[in-house]
Structures are given as structure tokens and as C-alpha cells.
Coordinates of C-alpha atoms and ligand atoms in Angstrom, one line a residue:
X49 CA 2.1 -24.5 2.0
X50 CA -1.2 -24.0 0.3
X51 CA -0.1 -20.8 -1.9
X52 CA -1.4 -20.9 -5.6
X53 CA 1.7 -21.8 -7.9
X54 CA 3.4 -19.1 -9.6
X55 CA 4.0 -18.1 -13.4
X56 CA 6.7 -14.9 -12.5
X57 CA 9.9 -15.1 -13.7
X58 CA 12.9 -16.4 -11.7
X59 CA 14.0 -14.7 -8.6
X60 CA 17.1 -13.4 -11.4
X61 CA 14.7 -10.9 -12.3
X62 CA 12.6 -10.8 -16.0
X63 CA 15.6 -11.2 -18.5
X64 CA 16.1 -9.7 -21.8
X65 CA 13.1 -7.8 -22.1
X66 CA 11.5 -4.7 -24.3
X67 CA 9.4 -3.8 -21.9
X68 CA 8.4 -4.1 -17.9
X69 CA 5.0 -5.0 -16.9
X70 CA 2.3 -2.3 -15.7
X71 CA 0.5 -4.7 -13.9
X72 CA 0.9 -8.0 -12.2
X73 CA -2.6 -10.3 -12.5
X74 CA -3.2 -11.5 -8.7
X75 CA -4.8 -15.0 -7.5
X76 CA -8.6 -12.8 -7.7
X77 CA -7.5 -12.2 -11.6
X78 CA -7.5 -8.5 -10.7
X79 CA -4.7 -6.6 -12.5
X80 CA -2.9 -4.6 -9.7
X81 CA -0.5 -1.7 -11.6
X82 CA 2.9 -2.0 -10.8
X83 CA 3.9 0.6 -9.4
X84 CA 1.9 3.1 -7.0
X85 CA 2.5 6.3 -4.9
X86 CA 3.2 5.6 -1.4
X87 CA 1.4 8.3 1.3
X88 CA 3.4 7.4 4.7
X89 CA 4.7 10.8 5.8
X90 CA 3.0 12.6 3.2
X91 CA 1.8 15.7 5.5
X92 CA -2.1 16.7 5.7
X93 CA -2.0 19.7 3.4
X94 CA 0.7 18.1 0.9
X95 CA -0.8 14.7 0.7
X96 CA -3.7 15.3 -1.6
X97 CA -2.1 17.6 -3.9
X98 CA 0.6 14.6 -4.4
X99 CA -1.9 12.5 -5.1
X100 CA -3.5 14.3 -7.7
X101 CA 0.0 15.3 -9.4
X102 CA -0.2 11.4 -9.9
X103 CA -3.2 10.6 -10.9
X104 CA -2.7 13.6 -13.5
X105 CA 0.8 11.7 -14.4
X106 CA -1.2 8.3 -15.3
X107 CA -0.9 6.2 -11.6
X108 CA -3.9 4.3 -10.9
X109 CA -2.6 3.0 -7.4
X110 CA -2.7 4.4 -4.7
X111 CA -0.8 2.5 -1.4
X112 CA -2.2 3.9 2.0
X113 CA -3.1 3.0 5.6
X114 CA -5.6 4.0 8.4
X115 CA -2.2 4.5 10.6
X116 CA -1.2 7.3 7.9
X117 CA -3.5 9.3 8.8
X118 CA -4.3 11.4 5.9
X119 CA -7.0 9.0 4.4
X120 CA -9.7 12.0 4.1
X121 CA -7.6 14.1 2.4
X122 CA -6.7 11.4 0.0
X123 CA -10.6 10.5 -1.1
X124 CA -11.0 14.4 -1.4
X125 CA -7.8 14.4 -4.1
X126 CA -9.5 11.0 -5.8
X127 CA -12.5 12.9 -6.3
X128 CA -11.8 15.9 -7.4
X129 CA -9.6 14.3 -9.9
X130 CA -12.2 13.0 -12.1
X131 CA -10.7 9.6 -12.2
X132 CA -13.7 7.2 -12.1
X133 CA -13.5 4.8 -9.0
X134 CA -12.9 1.4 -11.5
X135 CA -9.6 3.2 -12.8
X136 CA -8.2 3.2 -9.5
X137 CA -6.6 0.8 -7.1
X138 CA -6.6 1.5 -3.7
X139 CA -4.9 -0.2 -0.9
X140 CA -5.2 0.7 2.7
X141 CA -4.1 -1.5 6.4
X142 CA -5.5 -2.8 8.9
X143 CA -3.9 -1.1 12.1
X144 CA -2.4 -3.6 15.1
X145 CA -5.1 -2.0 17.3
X146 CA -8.0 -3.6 15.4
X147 CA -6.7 -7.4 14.9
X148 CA -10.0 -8.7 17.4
X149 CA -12.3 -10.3 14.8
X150 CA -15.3 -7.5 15.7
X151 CA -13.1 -4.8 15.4
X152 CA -12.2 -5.6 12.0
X153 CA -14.8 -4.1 9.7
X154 CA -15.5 -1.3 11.8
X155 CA -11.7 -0.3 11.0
X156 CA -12.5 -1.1 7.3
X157 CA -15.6 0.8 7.0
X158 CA -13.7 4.1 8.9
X159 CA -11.4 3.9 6.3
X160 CA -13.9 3.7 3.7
X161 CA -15.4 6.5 5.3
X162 CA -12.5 8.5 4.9
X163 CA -11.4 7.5 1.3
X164 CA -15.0 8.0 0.0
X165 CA -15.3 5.0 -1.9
X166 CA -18.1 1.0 -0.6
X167 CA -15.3 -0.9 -1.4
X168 CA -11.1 -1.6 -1.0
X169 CA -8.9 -3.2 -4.0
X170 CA -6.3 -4.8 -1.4
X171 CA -6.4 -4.6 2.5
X172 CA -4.0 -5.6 4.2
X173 CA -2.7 -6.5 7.8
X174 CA -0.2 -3.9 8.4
X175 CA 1.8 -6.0 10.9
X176 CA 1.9 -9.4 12.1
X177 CA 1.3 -7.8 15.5
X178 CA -1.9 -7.4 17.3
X179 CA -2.1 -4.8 20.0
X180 CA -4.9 -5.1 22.6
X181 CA -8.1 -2.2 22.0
X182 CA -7.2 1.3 22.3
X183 CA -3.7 0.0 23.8
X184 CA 0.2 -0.1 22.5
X185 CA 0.3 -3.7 24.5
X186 CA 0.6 -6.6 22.5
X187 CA -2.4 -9.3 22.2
X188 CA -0.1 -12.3 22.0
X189 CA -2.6 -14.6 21.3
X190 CA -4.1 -12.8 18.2
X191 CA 0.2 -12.2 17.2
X192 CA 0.6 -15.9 17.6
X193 CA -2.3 -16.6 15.7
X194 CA -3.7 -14.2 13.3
X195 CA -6.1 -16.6 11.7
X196 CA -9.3 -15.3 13.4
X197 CA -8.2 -11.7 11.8
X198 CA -7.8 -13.1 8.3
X199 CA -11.1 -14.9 8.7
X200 CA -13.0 -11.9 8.7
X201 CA -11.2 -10.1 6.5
X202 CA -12.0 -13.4 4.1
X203 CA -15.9 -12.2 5.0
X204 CA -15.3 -8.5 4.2
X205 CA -14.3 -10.2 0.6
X206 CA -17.6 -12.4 0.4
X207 CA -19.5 -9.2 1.2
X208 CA -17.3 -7.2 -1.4
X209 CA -16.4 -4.4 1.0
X210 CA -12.5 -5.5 -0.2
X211 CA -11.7 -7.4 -3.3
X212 CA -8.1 -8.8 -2.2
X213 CA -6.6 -9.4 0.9
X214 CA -3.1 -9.4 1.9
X215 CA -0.7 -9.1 4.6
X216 CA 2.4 -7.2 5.4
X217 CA 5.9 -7.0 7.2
X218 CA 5.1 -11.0 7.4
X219 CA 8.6 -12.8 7.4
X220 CA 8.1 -16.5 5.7
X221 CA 7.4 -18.5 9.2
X222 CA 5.2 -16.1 9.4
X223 CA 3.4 -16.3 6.2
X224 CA 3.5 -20.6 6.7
X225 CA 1.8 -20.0 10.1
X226 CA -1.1 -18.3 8.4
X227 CA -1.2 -20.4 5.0
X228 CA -1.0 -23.3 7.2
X229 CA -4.4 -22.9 8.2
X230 CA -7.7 -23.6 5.7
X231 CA -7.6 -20.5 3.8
X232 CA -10.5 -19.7 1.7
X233 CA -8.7 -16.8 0.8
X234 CA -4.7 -16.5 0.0
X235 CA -3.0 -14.1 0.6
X236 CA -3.0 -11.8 -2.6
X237 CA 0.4 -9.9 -1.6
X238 CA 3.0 -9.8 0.9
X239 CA 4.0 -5.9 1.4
X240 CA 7.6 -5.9 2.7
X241 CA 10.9 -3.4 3.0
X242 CA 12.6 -3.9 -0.3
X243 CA 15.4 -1.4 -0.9
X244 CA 18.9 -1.3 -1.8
X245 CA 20.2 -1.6 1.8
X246 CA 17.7 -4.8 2.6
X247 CA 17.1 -6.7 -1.1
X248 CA 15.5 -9.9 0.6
X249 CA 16.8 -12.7 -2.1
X250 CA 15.7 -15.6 -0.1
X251 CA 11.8 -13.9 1.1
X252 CA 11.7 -12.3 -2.8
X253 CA 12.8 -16.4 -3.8
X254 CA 10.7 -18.1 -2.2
X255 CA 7.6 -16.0 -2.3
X256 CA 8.3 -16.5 -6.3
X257 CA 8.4 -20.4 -5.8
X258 CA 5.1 -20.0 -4.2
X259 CA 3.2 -17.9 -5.9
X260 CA 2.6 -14.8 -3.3
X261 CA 3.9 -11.5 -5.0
X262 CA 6.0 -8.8 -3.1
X263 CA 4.9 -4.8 -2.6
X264 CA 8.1 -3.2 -2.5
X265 CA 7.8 -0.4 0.9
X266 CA 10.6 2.5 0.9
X267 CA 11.8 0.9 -2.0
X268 CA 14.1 3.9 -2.7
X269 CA 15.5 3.3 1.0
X270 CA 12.9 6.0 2.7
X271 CA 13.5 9.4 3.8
X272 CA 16.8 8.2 5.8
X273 CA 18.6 6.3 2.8
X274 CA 17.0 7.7 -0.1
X275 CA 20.3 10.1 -0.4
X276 CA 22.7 7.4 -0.4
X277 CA 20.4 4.9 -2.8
X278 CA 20.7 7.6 -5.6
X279 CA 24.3 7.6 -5.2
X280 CA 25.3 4.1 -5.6
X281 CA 28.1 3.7 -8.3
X282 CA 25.7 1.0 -10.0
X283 CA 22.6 3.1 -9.8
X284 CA 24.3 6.0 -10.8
X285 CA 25.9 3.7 -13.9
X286 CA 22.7 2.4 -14.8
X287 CA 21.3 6.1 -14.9
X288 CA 24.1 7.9 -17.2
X289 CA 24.0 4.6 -19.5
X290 CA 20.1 4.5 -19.9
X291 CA 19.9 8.5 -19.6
X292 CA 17.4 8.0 -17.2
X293 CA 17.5 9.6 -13.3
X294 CA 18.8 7.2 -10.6
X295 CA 15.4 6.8 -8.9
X296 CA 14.0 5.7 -12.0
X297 CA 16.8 3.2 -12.5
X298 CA 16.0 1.7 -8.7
X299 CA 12.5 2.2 -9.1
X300 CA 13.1 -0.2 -12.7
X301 CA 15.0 -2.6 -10.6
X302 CA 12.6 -3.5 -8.5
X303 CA 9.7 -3.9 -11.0
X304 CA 12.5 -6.4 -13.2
X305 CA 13.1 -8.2 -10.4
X306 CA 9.1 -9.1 -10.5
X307 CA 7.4 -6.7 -7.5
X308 CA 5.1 -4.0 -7.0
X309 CA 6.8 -0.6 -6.0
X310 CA 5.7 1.8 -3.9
X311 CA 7.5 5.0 -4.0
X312 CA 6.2 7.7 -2.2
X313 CA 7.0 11.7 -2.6
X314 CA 5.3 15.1 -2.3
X315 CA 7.6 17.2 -4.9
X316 CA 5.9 17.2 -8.2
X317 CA 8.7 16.2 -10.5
X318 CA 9.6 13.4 -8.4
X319 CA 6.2 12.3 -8.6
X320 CA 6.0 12.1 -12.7
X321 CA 9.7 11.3 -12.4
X322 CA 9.0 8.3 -10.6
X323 CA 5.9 6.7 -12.8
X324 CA 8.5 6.4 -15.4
X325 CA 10.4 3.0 -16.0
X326 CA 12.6 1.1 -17.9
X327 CA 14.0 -2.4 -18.9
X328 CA 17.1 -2.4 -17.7
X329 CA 20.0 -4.8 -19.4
X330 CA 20.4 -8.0 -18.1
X331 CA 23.8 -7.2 -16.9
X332 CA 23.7 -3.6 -15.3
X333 CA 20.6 -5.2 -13.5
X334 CA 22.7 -8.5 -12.0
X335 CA 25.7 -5.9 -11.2
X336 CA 22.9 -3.6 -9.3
X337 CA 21.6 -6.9 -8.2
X338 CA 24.9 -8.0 -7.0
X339 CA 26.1 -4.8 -5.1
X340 CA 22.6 -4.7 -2.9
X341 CA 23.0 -8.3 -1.6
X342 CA 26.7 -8.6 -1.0
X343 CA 26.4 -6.3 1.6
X344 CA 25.0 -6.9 5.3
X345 CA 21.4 -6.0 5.1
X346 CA 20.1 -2.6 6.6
X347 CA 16.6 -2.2 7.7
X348 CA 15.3 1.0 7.8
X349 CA 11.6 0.5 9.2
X350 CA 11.7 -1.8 12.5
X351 CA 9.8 -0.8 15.1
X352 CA 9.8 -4.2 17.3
X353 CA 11.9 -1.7 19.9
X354 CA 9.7 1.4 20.0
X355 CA 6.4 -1.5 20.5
X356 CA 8.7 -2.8 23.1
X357 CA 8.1 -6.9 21.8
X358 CA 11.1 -8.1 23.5
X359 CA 12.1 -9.7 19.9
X360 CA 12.5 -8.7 16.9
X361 CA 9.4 -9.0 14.5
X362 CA 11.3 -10.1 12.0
X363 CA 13.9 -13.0 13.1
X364 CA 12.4 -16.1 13.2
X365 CA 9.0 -16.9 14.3
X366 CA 9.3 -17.0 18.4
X367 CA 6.2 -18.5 19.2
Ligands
NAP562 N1 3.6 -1.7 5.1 C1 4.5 -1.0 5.8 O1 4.7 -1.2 7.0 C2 5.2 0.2 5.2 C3 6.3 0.8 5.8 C4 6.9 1.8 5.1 C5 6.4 2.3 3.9 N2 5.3 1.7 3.3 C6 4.8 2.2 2.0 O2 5.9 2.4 1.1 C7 5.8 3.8 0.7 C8 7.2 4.3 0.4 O3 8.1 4.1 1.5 P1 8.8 5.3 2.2 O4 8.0 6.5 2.2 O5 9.3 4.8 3.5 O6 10.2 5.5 1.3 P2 10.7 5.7 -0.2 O7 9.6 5.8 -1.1 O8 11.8 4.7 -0.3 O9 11.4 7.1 0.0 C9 10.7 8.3 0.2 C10 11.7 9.5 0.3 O10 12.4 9.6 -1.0 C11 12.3 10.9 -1.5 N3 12.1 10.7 -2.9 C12 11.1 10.2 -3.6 N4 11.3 10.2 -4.9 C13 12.5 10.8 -5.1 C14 13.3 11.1 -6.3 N5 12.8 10.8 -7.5 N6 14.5 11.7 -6.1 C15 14.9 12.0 -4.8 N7 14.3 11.7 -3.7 C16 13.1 11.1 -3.9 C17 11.0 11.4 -0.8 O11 11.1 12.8 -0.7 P3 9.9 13.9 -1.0 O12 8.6 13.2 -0.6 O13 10.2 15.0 -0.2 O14 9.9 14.1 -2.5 C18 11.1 10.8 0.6 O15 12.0 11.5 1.4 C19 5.1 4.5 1.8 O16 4.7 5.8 1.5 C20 4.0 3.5 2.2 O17 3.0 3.6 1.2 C21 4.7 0.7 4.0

């Protein structure tokens, strides 16, 4: 394992603290903020006004994808916000369609394109799953091996198109699989399902032990789970003690327990509502801790059936 070692606190969370971090300081030294505005099912017409409710509320990180769909509505919002292009961080994904080393920067520079800006602050590879041009049908070898795909994205840094690159949905055989290989470039973050319903200790453990941080994705338990989140007894404690709203009190969970967030909404209030955390006390956080993981976990974003793999993308590495 050739990941850089890592100064974040143990996988406990950050204890007894004032004050959470606004940005984490990657392998690059770029500061990447903390927490960002997601834009997966953020509708073309609602999208870009959400976008600049946030940057208006102090956000400077904006988590997207070419799969989204609603890139060129998001570089309109950026723009007419006024917020220079240096303020920002921007993160988009590489789609499974466009794993084949020469379709790589093409993909990068249509999303470019779209979000009106020469360069990304993260890119990712949105899944560990490769899909043959123009097809749904899997490339195995590019799935069993995405080394050739993280070599160019490695050159799309040299050239500065993107200043950090990263992966996502990548369980730990996975992310040994790729690291295993002579990286010029580690992988700056690993964007995975966080939520109440699927904490991760052991991926959120060992990614500390080796230095590769966690994105938190529908860290408030998406669309489906969101409802039931806010209504935990220990979220809901945490929220009448600290006089804070229950999605700020997850939302504060996850940066304490040392990752980037990613909550997404369209509704205005929810937008600025979310932007706001808080240290929570070291022991409403273990009891919060303690009722997500005792539970069986509960993903809420698998789509190994719908892409009909025959496995499941994340159990253990089956190649
Ligand atoms: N890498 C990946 O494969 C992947 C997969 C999934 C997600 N992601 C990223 O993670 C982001 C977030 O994930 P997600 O959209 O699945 O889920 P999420 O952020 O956990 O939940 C979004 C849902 O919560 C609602 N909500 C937001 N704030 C709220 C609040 N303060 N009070 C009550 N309800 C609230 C939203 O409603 P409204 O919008 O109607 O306000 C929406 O229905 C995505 O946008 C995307 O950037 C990445």
C-alpha cells in the first residue's frame, strides 16, 4: 500500500474540540472545504439557482458529475455569481462509459465545456466499473484493471486540466488493486455512501490509517432515508441539546468524524441551513456514532443490479 501517511484524527472522530475544520489539506497541499453542495437530482431549472443560494451562503465547493447532467447550468450559476474561479472548488466524474484511456480527456474537456472553467479541482472515477463506448455492457478488463484510466487521468494533472484526482464507490480491495500499481499520482479522495444507515467504520478506519480521505455521498441518507435520518432519537437529541436542526447535527457528525460532506438540496433554507456546523460533544457524537453502526448496514445507492454485473460492486473484489 503506497498511500501517503496520514495526520487525521482517529477513526473515534476529532475529540473535544472548539471548532470543526473548513477544509481538509490533500496529498497536492490544496485545501479542499469541507463540506460542499451535492447536484445529483438537482433538476435543470432548479439546479443553478441552488447553486447560487450557496455560493451566496459562503460554499466554495461544488460536488458534480458529467452523469448529472446539469453541468451547463451549473457554470452559468458560477458565473453569474461573481465568485472568482480560484475561490471555488469544483469536482466533477468521470462516467463508466469513458474508462478507455482515449476517451478520457475528451470526457474531461466536455465537462469543462459545460462548467465554463480550463481546469477541474478533483476528478474523479465515478465507479470502479467500466462500460464499453456508447454501451451499458461492462469492459471487464478496464473493471479488473483500471490502471490505464488512472494513467491518463495522472497526465490530465501534468497538463493541469485537473489538479487532483480521485476515485469513487471504490471498496478497499479495490482501492489496493489500484494503489498497488506505480502511482505517480495517489489517490487524493475516495467518494463513498456515508450515512446513518451505512457508517462504514472499517473503510472510514482504514482509509484514516492510510492516509486517503473520505467524501461523504447522501450523507443525510438521500432522498429515500433523508425522513428517517432527521428523526433518529440521537440526532434529534443532539439537535434540541445544541439548538441546532437535525441535519446540521448529521451533517456535524460526519465532518467530526474527519470527512468531506456532500449534502445536496434545492430549497433555499436547507441550503444555508446546511453550510452550518458544529462541534458536537464527545459523547452525544459516540452515542450518534454508536446507534449508526450497531445496526445492519443499509445502502441506499447500489446499482450493480440495474448494470446487471452479476455481483455486487461492493462485496469483495471478484476478480
Ligand atoms: N459518487 C457517487 O456515486 C454519488 C452517489 C450519490 C450521491 N453523490 C453525491 O452526494 C450528494 C448528496 O447525495 P444525495 O443527493 O443522494 O443525498 P443527501 O444529500 O443525503 O439527501 C438529499 C435529500 O435530502 C433532502 N434534504 C437536504 N437537506 C435537508 C434538510 N436540511 N432538511 C430536510 N431535508 C433535506 C433533499 O431535499 P431537497 O433537495 O428537496 O431540499 C433531498 O431529498 C449528491 O448530490 C452527489 O453530489 C455521489
Amino acid at each position: 500500500m503506497s498511500l501517503r501517511g496520514c495526520h487525521r484524527k482517529g477513526f473515534q472522530g476529532v475529540r473535544n474540540i472548539s471548532s470543526l475544520p473548513e477544509h481538509y489539506t490533500l496529498p497536492s497541499g490544496d485545501k479542499i472545504p469541507a463540506v460542499a453542495l451535492g447536484v445529483w437530482q438537482a433538476s435543470p431549472g432548479e439546479v443553478g439557482a441552488a447553486v447560487k443560494t450557496a455560493l451566496n451562503a459562503g460554499y466554495r465547493h461544488i460536488d458534480g458529475a458529467w452523469i448529472y447532467r446539469n453541468e451547463e447550468e451549473v457554470g452559468q450559476a458560477i458565473k453569474q455569481s461573481g465568485v472568482a474561479r480560484k475561490d471555488l472548488w469544483l469536482t466533477s466524474k468521470l462516467w463508466n462509459t469513458f474508462h478507455a484511456p482515449e476517451d478520457v480527456e475528451p470526457a474531461l474537456d466536455d465537462s469543462l465545456a459545460k462548467l465554463g472553467t480550463d481546469y477541474l479541482d478533483l476528478y474523479l472515477i465515478h465507479w470502479p466499473v467500466a462500460f464499453k463506448k456508447d454501451t451499458s455492457e461492462v469492459d471487464e478488463a478496464l473493471t479488473a484493471d483500471p490502471y490505464p484510466t488512472w494513467q491518463k487521468l495522472e497526465e490530465l494533472v501534468e497538463k493541469g486540466k485537473v489538479r487532483n484526482i480521485g476515485i469513487s464507490n471504490f471498496n478497499i480491495p479495490r482501492v489496493k488493486n489500484l494503489t498497488a500499481n506505480n502511482l505517480k499520482v495517489q489517490p487524493a479522495v475516495n467518494q463513498v455512501e456515508l450515512n446513518f444507515w451505512n457508517p462504514q467504520p472499517e473503510l472510514l478506519a482504514w482509509s484514516k490509517e492510510n492516509g486517503l480521505l473520505l467524501e461523504a455521498y447522501s450523507p443525510l441518507g438521500s432522498n429515500k432515508q433523508v425522513k428517517e435520518t432527521l428523526n433518529q432519537p440521537e440526532v434529534r437529541k443532539i439537535a434540541e441539546t445544541l439548538g441546532i436542526t437535525p441535519a446540521q447535527a448529521i451533517i456535524s457528525w460526519h465532518v467530526q468524524r474527519g470527512t468531506i460532506v456532500l449534502p445536496k438540496s434545492v430549497t433555499p433554507s436547507r441550503v444555508e441551513e446546511n453550510f452550518k456546523v458544529f462541534p458536537l460533544p464527545d459523547d452525544l457524537f459516540d452515542k450518534l456514532e454508536a446507534a449508526a453502526t450497531a445496526h445492519k448496514p443499509l445502502r441506499v445507492v447500489n446499482p450493480s443490479k440495474g448494470w446487471r454485473l452479476g455481483y455486487d460492486v461492493f462485496d469483495d473484489y471478484p476478480y
